[in-house]
Every structure is written in C-alpha cells, then in structure tokens.
PDB file of C-alpha atoms in Angstrom:
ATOM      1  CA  UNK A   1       9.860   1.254  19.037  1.00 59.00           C
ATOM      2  CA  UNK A   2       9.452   3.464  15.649  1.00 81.00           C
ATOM      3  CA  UNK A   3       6.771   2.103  13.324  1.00 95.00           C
ATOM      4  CA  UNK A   4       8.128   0.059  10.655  1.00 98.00           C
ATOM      5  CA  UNK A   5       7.477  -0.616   7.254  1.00 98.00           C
ATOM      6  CA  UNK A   6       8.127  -3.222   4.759  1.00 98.00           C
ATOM      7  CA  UNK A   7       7.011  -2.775   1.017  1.00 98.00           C
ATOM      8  CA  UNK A   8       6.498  -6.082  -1.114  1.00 98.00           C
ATOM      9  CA  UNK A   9       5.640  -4.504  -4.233  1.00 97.00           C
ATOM     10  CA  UNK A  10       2.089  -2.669  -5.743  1.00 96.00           C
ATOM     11  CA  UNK A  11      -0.248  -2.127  -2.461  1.00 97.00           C
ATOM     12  CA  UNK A  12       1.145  -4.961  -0.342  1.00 98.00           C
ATOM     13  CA  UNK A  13       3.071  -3.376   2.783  1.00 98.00           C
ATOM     14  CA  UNK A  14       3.577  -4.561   6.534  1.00 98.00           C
ATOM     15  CA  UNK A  15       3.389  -2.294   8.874  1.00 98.00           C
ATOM     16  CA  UNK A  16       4.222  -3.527  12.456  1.00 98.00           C
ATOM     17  CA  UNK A  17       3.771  -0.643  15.003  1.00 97.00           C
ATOM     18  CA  UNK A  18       3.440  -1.491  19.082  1.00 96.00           C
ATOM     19  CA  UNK A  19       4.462  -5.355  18.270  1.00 96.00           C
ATOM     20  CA  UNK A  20       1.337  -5.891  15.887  1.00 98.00           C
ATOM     21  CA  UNK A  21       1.143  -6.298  12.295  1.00 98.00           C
ATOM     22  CA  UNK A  22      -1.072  -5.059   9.943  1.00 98.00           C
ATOM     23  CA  UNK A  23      -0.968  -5.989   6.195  1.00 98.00           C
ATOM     24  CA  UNK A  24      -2.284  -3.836   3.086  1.00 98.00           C
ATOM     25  CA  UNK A  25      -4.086  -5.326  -0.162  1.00 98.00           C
ATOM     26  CA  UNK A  26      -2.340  -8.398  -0.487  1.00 98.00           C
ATOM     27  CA  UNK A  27      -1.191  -9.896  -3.904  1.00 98.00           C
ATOM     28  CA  UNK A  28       1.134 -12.706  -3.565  1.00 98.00           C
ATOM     29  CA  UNK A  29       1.302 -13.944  -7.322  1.00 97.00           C
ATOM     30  CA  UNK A  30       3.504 -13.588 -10.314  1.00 96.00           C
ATOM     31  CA  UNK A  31       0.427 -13.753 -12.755  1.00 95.00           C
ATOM     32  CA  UNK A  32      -3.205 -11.642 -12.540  1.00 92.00           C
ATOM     33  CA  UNK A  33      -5.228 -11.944 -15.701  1.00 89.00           C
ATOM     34  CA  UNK A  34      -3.749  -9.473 -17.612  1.00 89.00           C
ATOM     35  CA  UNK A  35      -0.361  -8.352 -15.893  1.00 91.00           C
ATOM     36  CA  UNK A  36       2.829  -9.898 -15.116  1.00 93.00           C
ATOM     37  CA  UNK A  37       5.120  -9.291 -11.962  1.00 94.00           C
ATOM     38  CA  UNK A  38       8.115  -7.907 -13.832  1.00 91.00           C
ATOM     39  CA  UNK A  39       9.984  -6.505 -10.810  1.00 91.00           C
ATOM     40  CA  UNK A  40      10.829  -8.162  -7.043  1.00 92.00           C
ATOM     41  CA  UNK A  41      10.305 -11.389  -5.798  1.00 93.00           C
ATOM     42  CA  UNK A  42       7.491 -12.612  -4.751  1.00 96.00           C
ATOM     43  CA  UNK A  43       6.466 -11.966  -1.072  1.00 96.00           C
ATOM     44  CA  UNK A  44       7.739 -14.435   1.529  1.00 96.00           C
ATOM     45  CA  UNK A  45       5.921 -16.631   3.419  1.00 96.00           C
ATOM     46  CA  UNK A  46       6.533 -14.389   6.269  1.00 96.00           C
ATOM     47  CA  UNK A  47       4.321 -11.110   4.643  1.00 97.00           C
ATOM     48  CA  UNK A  48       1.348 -13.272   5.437  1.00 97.00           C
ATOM     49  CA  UNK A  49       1.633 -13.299   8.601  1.00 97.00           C
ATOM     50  CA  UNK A  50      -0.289 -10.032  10.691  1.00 98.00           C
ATOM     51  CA  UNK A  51      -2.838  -9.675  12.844  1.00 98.00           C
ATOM     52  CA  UNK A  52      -4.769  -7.992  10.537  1.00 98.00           C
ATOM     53  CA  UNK A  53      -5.735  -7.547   6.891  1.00 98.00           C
ATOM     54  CA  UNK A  54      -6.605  -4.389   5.448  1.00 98.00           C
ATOM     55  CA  UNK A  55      -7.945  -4.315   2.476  1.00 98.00           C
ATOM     56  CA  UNK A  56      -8.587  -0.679   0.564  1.00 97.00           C
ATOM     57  CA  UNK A  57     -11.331  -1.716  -2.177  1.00 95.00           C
ATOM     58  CA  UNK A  58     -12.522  -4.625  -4.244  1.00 94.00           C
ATOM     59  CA  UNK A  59     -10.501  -4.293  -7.418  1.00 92.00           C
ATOM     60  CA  UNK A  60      -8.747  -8.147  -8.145  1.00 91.00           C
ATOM     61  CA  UNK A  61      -5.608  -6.431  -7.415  1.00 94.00           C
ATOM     62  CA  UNK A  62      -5.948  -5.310  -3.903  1.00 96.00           C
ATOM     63  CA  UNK A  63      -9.109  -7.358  -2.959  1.00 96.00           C
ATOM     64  CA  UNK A  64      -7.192 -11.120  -4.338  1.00 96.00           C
ATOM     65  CA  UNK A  65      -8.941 -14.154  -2.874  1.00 96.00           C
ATOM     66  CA  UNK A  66      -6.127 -16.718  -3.248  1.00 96.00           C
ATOM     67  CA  UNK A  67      -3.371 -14.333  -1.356  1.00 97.00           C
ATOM     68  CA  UNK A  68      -6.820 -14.223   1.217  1.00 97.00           C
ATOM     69  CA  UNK A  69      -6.233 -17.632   1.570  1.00 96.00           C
ATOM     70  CA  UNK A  70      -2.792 -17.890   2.340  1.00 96.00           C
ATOM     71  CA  UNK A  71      -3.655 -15.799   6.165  1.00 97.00           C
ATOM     72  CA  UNK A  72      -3.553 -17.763   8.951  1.00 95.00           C
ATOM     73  CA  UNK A  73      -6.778 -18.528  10.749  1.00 96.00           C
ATOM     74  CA  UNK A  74      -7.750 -16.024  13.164  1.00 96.00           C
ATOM     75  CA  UNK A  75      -6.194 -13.279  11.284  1.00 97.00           C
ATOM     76  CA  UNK A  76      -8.556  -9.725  11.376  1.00 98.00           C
ATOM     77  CA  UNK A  77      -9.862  -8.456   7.660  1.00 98.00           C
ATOM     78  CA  UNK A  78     -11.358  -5.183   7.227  1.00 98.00           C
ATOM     79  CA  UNK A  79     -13.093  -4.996   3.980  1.00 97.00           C
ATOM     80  CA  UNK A  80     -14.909  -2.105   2.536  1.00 97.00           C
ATOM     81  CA  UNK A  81     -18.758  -2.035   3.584  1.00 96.00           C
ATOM     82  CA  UNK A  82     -20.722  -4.663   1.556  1.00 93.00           C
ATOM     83  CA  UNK A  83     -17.954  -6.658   0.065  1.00 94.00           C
ATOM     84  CA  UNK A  84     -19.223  -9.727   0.956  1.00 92.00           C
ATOM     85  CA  UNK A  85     -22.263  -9.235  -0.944  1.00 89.00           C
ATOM     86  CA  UNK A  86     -20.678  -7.891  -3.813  1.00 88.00           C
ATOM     87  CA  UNK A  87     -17.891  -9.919  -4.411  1.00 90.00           C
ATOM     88  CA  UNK A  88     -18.374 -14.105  -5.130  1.00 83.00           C
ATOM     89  CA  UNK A  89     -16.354 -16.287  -3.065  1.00 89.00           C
ATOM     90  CA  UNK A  90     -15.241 -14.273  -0.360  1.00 92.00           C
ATOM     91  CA  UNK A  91     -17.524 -15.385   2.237  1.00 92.00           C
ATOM     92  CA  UNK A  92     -16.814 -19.091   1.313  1.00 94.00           C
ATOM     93  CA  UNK A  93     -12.878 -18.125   2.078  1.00 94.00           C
ATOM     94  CA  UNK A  94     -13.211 -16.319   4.751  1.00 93.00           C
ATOM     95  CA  UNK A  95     -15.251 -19.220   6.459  1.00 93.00           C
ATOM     96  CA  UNK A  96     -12.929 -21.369   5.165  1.00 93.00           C
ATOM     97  CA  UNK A  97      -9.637 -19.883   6.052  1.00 92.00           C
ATOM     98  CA  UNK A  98     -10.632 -19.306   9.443  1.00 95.00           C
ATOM     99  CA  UNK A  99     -10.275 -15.055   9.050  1.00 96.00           C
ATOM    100  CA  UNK A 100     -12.515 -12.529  11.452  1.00 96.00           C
ATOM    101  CA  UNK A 101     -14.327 -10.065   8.743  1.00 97.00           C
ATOM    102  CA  UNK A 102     -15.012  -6.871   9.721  1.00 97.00           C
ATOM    103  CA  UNK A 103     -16.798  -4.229   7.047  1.00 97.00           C
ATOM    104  CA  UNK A 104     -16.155  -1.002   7.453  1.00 98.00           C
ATOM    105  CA  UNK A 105     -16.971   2.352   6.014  1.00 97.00           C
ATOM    106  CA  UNK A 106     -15.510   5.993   6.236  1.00 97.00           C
ATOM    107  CA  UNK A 107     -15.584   7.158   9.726  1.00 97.00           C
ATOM    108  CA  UNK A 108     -15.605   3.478  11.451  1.00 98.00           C
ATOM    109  CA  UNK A 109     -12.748   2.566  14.050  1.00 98.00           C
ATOM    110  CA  UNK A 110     -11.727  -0.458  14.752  1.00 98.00           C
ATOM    111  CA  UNK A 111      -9.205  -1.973  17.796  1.00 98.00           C
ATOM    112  CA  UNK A 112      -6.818  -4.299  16.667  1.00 97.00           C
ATOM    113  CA  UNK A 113      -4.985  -4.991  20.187  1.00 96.00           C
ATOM    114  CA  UNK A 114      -2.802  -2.510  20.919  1.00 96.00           C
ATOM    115  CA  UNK A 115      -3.813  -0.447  17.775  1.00 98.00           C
ATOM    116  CA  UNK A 116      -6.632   1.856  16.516  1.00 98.00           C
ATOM    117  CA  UNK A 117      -8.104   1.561  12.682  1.00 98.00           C
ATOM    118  CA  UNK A 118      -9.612   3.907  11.062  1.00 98.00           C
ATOM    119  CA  UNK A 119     -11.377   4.467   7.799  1.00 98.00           C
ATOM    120  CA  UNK A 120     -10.933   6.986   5.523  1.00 98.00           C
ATOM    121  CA  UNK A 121     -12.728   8.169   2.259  1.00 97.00           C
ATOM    122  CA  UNK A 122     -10.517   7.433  -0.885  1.00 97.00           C
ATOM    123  CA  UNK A 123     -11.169   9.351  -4.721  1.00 94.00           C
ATOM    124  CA  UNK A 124     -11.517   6.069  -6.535  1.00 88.00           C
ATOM    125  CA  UNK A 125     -13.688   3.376  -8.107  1.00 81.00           C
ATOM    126  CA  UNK A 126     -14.793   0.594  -5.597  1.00 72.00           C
ATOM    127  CA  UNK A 127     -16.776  -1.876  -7.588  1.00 71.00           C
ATOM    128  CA  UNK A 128     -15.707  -5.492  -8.025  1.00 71.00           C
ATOM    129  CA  UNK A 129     -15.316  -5.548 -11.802  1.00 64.00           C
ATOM    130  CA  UNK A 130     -16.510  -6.257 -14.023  1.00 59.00           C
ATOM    131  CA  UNK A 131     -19.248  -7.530 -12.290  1.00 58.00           C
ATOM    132  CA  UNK A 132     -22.477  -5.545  -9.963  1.00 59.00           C
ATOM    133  CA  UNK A 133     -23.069  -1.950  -9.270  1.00 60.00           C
ATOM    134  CA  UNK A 134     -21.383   0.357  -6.928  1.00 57.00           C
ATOM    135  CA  UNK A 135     -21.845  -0.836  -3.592  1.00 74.00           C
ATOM    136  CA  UNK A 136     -19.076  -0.803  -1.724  1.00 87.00           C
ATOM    137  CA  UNK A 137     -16.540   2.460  -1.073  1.00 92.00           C
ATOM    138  CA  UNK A 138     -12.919   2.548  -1.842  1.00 94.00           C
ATOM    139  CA  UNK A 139     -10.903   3.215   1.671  1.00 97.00           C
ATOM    140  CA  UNK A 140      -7.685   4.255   3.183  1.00 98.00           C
ATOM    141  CA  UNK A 141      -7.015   3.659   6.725  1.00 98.00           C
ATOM    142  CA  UNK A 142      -5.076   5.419   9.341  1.00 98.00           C
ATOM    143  CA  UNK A 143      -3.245   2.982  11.966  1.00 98.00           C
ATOM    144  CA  UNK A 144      -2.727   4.689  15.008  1.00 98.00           C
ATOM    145  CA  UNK A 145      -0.099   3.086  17.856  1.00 97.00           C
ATOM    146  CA  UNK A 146       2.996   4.720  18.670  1.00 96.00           C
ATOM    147  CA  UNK A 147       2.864   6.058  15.195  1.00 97.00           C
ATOM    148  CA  UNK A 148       0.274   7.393  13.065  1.00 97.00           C
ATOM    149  CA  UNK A 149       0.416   6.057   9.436  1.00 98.00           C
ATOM    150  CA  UNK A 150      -1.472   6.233   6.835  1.00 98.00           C
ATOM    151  CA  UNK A 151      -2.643   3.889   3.638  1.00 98.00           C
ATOM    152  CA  UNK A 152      -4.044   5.505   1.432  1.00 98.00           C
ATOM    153  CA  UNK A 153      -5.209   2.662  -1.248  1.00 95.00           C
ATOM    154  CA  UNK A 154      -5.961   3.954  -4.361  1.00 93.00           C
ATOM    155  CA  UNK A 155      -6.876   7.316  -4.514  1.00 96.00           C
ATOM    156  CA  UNK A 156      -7.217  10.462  -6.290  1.00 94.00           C
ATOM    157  CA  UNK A 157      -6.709  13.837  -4.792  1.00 94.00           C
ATOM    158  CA  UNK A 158      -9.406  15.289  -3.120  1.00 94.00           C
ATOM    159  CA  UNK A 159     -10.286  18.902  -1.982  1.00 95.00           C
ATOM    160  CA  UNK A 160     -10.743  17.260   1.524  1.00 96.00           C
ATOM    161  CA  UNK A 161      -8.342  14.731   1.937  1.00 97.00           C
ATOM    162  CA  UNK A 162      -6.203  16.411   4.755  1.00 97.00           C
ATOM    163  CA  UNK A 163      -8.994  16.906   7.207  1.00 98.00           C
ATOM    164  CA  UNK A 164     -10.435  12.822   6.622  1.00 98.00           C
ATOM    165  CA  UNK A 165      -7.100  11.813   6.845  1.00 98.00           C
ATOM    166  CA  UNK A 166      -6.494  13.943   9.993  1.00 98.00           C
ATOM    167  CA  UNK A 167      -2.492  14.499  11.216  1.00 98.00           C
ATOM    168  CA  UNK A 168      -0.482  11.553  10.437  1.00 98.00           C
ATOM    169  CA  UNK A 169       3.327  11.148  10.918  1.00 97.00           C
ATOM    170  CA  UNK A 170       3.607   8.479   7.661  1.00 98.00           C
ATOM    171  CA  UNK A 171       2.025   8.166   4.884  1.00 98.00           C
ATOM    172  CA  UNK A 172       1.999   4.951   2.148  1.00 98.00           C
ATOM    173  CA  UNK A 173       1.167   6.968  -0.994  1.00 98.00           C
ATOM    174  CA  UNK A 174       0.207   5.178  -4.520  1.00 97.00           C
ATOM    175  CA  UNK A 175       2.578   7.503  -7.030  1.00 96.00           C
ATOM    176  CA  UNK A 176       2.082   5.094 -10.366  1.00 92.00           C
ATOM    177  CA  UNK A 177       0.059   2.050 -11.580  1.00 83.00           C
ATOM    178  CA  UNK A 178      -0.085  -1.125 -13.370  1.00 79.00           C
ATOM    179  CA  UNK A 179      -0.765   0.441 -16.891  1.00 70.00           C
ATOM    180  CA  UNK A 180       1.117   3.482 -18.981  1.00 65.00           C
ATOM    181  CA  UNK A 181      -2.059   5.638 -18.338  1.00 65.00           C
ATOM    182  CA  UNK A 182      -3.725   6.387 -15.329  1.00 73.00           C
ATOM    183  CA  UNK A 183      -7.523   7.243 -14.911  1.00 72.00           C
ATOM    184  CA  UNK A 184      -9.502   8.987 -12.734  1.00 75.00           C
ATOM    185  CA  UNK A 185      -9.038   8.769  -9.011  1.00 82.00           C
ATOM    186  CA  UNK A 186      -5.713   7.955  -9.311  1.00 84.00           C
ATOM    187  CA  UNK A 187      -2.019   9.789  -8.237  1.00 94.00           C
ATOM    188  CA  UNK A 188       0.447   9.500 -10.162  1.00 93.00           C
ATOM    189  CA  UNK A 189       4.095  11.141  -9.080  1.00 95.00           C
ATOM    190  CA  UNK A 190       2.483  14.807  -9.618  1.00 94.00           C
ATOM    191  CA  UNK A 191      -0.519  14.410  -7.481  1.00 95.00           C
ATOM    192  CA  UNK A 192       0.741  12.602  -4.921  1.00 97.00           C
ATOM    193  CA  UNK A 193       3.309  14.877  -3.943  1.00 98.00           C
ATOM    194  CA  UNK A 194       0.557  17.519  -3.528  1.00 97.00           C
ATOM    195  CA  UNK A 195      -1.230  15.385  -1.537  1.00 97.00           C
ATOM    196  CA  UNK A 196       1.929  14.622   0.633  1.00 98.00           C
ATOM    197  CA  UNK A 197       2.313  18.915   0.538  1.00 98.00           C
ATOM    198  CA  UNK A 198      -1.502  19.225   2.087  1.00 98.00           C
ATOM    199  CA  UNK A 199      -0.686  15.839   4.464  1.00 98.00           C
ATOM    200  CA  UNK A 200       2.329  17.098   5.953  1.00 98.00           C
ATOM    201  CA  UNK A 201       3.370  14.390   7.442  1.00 97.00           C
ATOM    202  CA  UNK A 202       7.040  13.756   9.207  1.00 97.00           C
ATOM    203  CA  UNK A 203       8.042  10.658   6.772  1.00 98.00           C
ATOM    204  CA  UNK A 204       6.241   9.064   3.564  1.00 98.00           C
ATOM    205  CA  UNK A 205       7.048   6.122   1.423  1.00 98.00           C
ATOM    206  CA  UNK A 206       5.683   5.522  -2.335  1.00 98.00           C
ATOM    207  CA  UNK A 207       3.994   2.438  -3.460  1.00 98.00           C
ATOM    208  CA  UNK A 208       1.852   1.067  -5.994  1.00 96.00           C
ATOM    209  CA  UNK A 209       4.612   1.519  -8.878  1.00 94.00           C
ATOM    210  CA  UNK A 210       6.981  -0.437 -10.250  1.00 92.00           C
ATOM    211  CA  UNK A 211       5.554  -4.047  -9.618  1.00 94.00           C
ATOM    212  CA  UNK A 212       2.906  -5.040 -12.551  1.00 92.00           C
ATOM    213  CA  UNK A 213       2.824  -4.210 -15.995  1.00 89.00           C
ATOM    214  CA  UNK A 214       0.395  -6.191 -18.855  1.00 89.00           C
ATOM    215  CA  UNK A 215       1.805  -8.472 -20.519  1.00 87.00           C
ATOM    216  CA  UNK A 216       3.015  -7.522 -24.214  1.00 81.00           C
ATOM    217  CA  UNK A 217       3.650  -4.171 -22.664  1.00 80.00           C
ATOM    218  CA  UNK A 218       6.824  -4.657 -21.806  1.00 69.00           C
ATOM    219  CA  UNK A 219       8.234  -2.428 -24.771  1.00 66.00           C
ATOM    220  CA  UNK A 220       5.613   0.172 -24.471  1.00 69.00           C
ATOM    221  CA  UNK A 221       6.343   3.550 -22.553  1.00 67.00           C
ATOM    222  CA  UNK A 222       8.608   1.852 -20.077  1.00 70.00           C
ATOM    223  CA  UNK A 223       9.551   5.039 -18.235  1.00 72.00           C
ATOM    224  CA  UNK A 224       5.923   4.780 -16.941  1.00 75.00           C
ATOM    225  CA  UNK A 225       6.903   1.933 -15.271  1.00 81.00           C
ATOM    226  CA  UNK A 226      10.088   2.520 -13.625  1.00 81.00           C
ATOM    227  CA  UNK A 227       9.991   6.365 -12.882  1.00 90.00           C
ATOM    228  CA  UNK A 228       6.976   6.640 -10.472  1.00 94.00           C
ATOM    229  CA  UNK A 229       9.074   6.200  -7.004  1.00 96.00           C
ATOM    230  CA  UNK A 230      11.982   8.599  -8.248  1.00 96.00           C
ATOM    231  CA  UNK A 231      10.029  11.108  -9.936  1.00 96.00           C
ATOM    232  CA  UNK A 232       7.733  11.600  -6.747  1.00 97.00           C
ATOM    233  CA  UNK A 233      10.765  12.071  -4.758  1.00 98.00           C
ATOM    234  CA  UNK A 234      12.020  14.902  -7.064  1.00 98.00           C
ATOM    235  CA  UNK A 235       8.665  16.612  -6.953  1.00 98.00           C
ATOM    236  CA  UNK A 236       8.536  15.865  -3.746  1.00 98.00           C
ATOM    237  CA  UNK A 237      11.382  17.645  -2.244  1.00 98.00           C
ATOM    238  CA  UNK A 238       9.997  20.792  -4.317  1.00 98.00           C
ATOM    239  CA  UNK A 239       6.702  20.369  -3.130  1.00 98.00           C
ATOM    240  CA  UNK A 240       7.135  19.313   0.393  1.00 98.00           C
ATOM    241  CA  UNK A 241      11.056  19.305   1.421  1.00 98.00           C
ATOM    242  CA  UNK A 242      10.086  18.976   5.405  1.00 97.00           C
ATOM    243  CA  UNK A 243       9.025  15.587   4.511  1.00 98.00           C
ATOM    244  CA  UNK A 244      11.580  12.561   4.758  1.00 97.00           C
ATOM    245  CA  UNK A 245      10.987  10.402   1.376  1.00 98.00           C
ATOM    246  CA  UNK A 246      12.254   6.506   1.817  1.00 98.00           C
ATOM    247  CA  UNK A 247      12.222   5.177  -1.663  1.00 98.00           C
ATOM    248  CA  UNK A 248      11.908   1.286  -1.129  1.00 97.00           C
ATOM    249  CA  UNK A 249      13.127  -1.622  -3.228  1.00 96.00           C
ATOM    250  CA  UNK A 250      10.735  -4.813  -3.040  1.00 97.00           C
ATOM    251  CA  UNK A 251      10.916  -6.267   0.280  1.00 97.00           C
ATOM    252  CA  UNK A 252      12.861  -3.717   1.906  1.00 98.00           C
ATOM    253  CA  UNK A 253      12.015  -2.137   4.954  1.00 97.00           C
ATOM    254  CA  UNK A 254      12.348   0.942   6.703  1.00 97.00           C
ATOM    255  CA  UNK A 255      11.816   2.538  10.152  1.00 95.00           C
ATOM    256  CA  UNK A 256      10.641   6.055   8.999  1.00 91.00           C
ATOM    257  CA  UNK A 257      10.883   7.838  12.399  1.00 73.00           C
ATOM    258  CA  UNK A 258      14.145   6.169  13.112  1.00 58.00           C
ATOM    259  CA  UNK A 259      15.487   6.963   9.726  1.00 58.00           C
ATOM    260  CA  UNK A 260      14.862  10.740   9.930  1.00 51.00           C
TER     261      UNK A 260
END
C-alpha cells in the first residue's frame, strides 16, 4: 500500500507506511506562549496514536511536553542527541507516560518494526530556549518502508542537503513559519522549492505554514501567513515541475504515490 500522509497543521504529520505509524513534532494545543492556532482544528485524538514519535529539535513548538504526554505508553520517541539533559521535564514524562526514548544524531538508524529511521543533519538552531547552550542538533529523518519519505524539521538550505538526505520519493518540506519574518536556517516558499529542485523526489507536501501566528498579529502582514503552501507550489512547478505538489488543508490526507 502507497505511503500515506496526514497533515494536522505546523510540523505535526502522520505518516503510516507498511501498517506503522510514525508521528512528527507534535503540538496538540490551541495556545503556546506567544501564538495562537488561528487555522484548523485541533488534532484528533486519533493523531496520537503511532508507533513512534519523531521529534526534529527542542524548540517548544516541535519538542511540546504536554502533546508528549498525550502518547500512549509504549509508544517509540526519537529525540535529538542529549535532549534529555538539556531540556527539564522530559525525562520525568517520558518515565511517566510510559514512552521508549531513543537519542539520536545524524547518521543513526533506527528499526521501528517494519520500518527503517534515519537521521539527517538539518540548517537550524537546536537549543531548548531560552534556556542552556547548544547541545543537542536539529534533525530530519528519512522513513524508509515501501516508501521513502522524508521530514525535514526545520531547516535551512544547505550546500549538502541532497546527498544527507539521500534519494527519497516524498518529502514533508517547512515552506513558512509562525512569525511574518523568518531567520536563519529556515525555508520559506523560495528556498524550499530549491531544495525540492536538488531533492528530486517523485511527490512532496508543504508544512509548517499556515497554523500559528502571535497573538496581536493577526492584522500584521497577513499574506505571510496564508501564502506559504500556494506560493511554494507556484515556484515549485517552475523550479521542479517533475515533482507532484499535494497542497493539504488541516487534517487532510493524501496518498502521494497513489495520487500521482
């Protein structure tokens, strides 16, 4: 059976590929500090349910302890080397909530039954901050079944990005943010469509757009917040027009070899 993907807004996507799930940096609340969920409804009970966790680095909004907590006991979680250390609370949940932590670093493989995990490098800022220095890396994984697909986290582009990544046949690119500007080691629409032009993979699907904004923001450069996903299908079909773009809504899913 075709991979398939589900999106649930920012980095939070199921991917279920040779019967098992795997879930990406989730975020299950309407509220984080600063930013408000202004688009989708909030996951289902059912997005918290995989085999295993990844998570890409230790930012609150892809490294969240209470959407941790929601995972049934059991589940896998692949964290970034040393985020245990760095990050307060998370060894308390993960003992808590029952979950199997794995670290893992660029290069490491990990089986997850019928699948194969492995980390990547990723362009971006792991720390847990505001607090502690730099100890952990920012990831994005490659799960390998029937499929290969690729998460890339949060990212910049990279001179070397399409030989760590290796081939893949989909790819879960970030094309936007949670803010009107984004920083270093970032894509935005631009630069992930020439990252999907050096990836070349068969099918892709954008994320991290279009699901958080800070609050009292709402009025401020809007376009920033809604234009991500189409724009990078625009450049996209410049840029790399062998490549088969699904644009998802919040909770929609898609079967990207299927769909071709």
């Amino acid at each position: 059976m075709p991979v398939e993907v589900t999106w649930w807004g920012h980095a939070t996507c199921t991917i279920e590929d040779s019967g098992v799930r795997v879930l990406t940096d989730p975020l299950f609340v309407r509220r984080l500090a600063h930013l408000r969920r202004r688009r989708g409804e909030l996951p289902p009970a059912e997005a918290a349910v995989a085999e295993a966790v990844l998570v890409s680095h230790l930012h609150a909004d892809h490294l969240h302890l209470p959407s941790l907590a929601r995972l049934a006991p059991g589940t896998r979680l692949l964290l970034p080397s040393g985020a245990r250390r760095s990050v307060p609370g998370l060894k308390r949940l993960a003992s808590a909530a029952g979950l199997r932590v794995t670290e893992v670093a660029p290069g490491d493989e990990v089986s997850v039954d019928e699948l194969r995990v492995r980390a990547v490098p990723a362009l971006h800022d792991g720390r847990r901050l505001p607090l502690g220095p730099h100890r952990s890396p920012a990831l994005g994984y490659v799960i390998s079944g029937e499929t290969r697909t690729y998460f890339a986290g949060d990212t910049g582009l990279f001179d070397s990005m399409a030989e760590e990544v290796g081939p893949v046949d989909v790819a879960l690119l970030p094309v936007g943010g949670w803010g009107p500007y984004l920083g270093h080691g970032h894509l935005d629409a631009a630069r992930a469509a020439q990252a999907l032009a050096e990836l070349a993979p068969r099918a892709a699907v954008p994320v991290h757009f279009g699901t958080y904004w800070p609050i009292g923001m709402d009025g401020i450069r809007p376009h920033e917040f809604y234009a991500p996903g189409e724009e990078f299908v625009r450049r996209a079909a410049r840029l790399a027009p062998q490549v088969a773009v699904h644009l998802l809504g919040h909770g929609e899913r898609v079967r990207p070899e299927a769909a071709r």
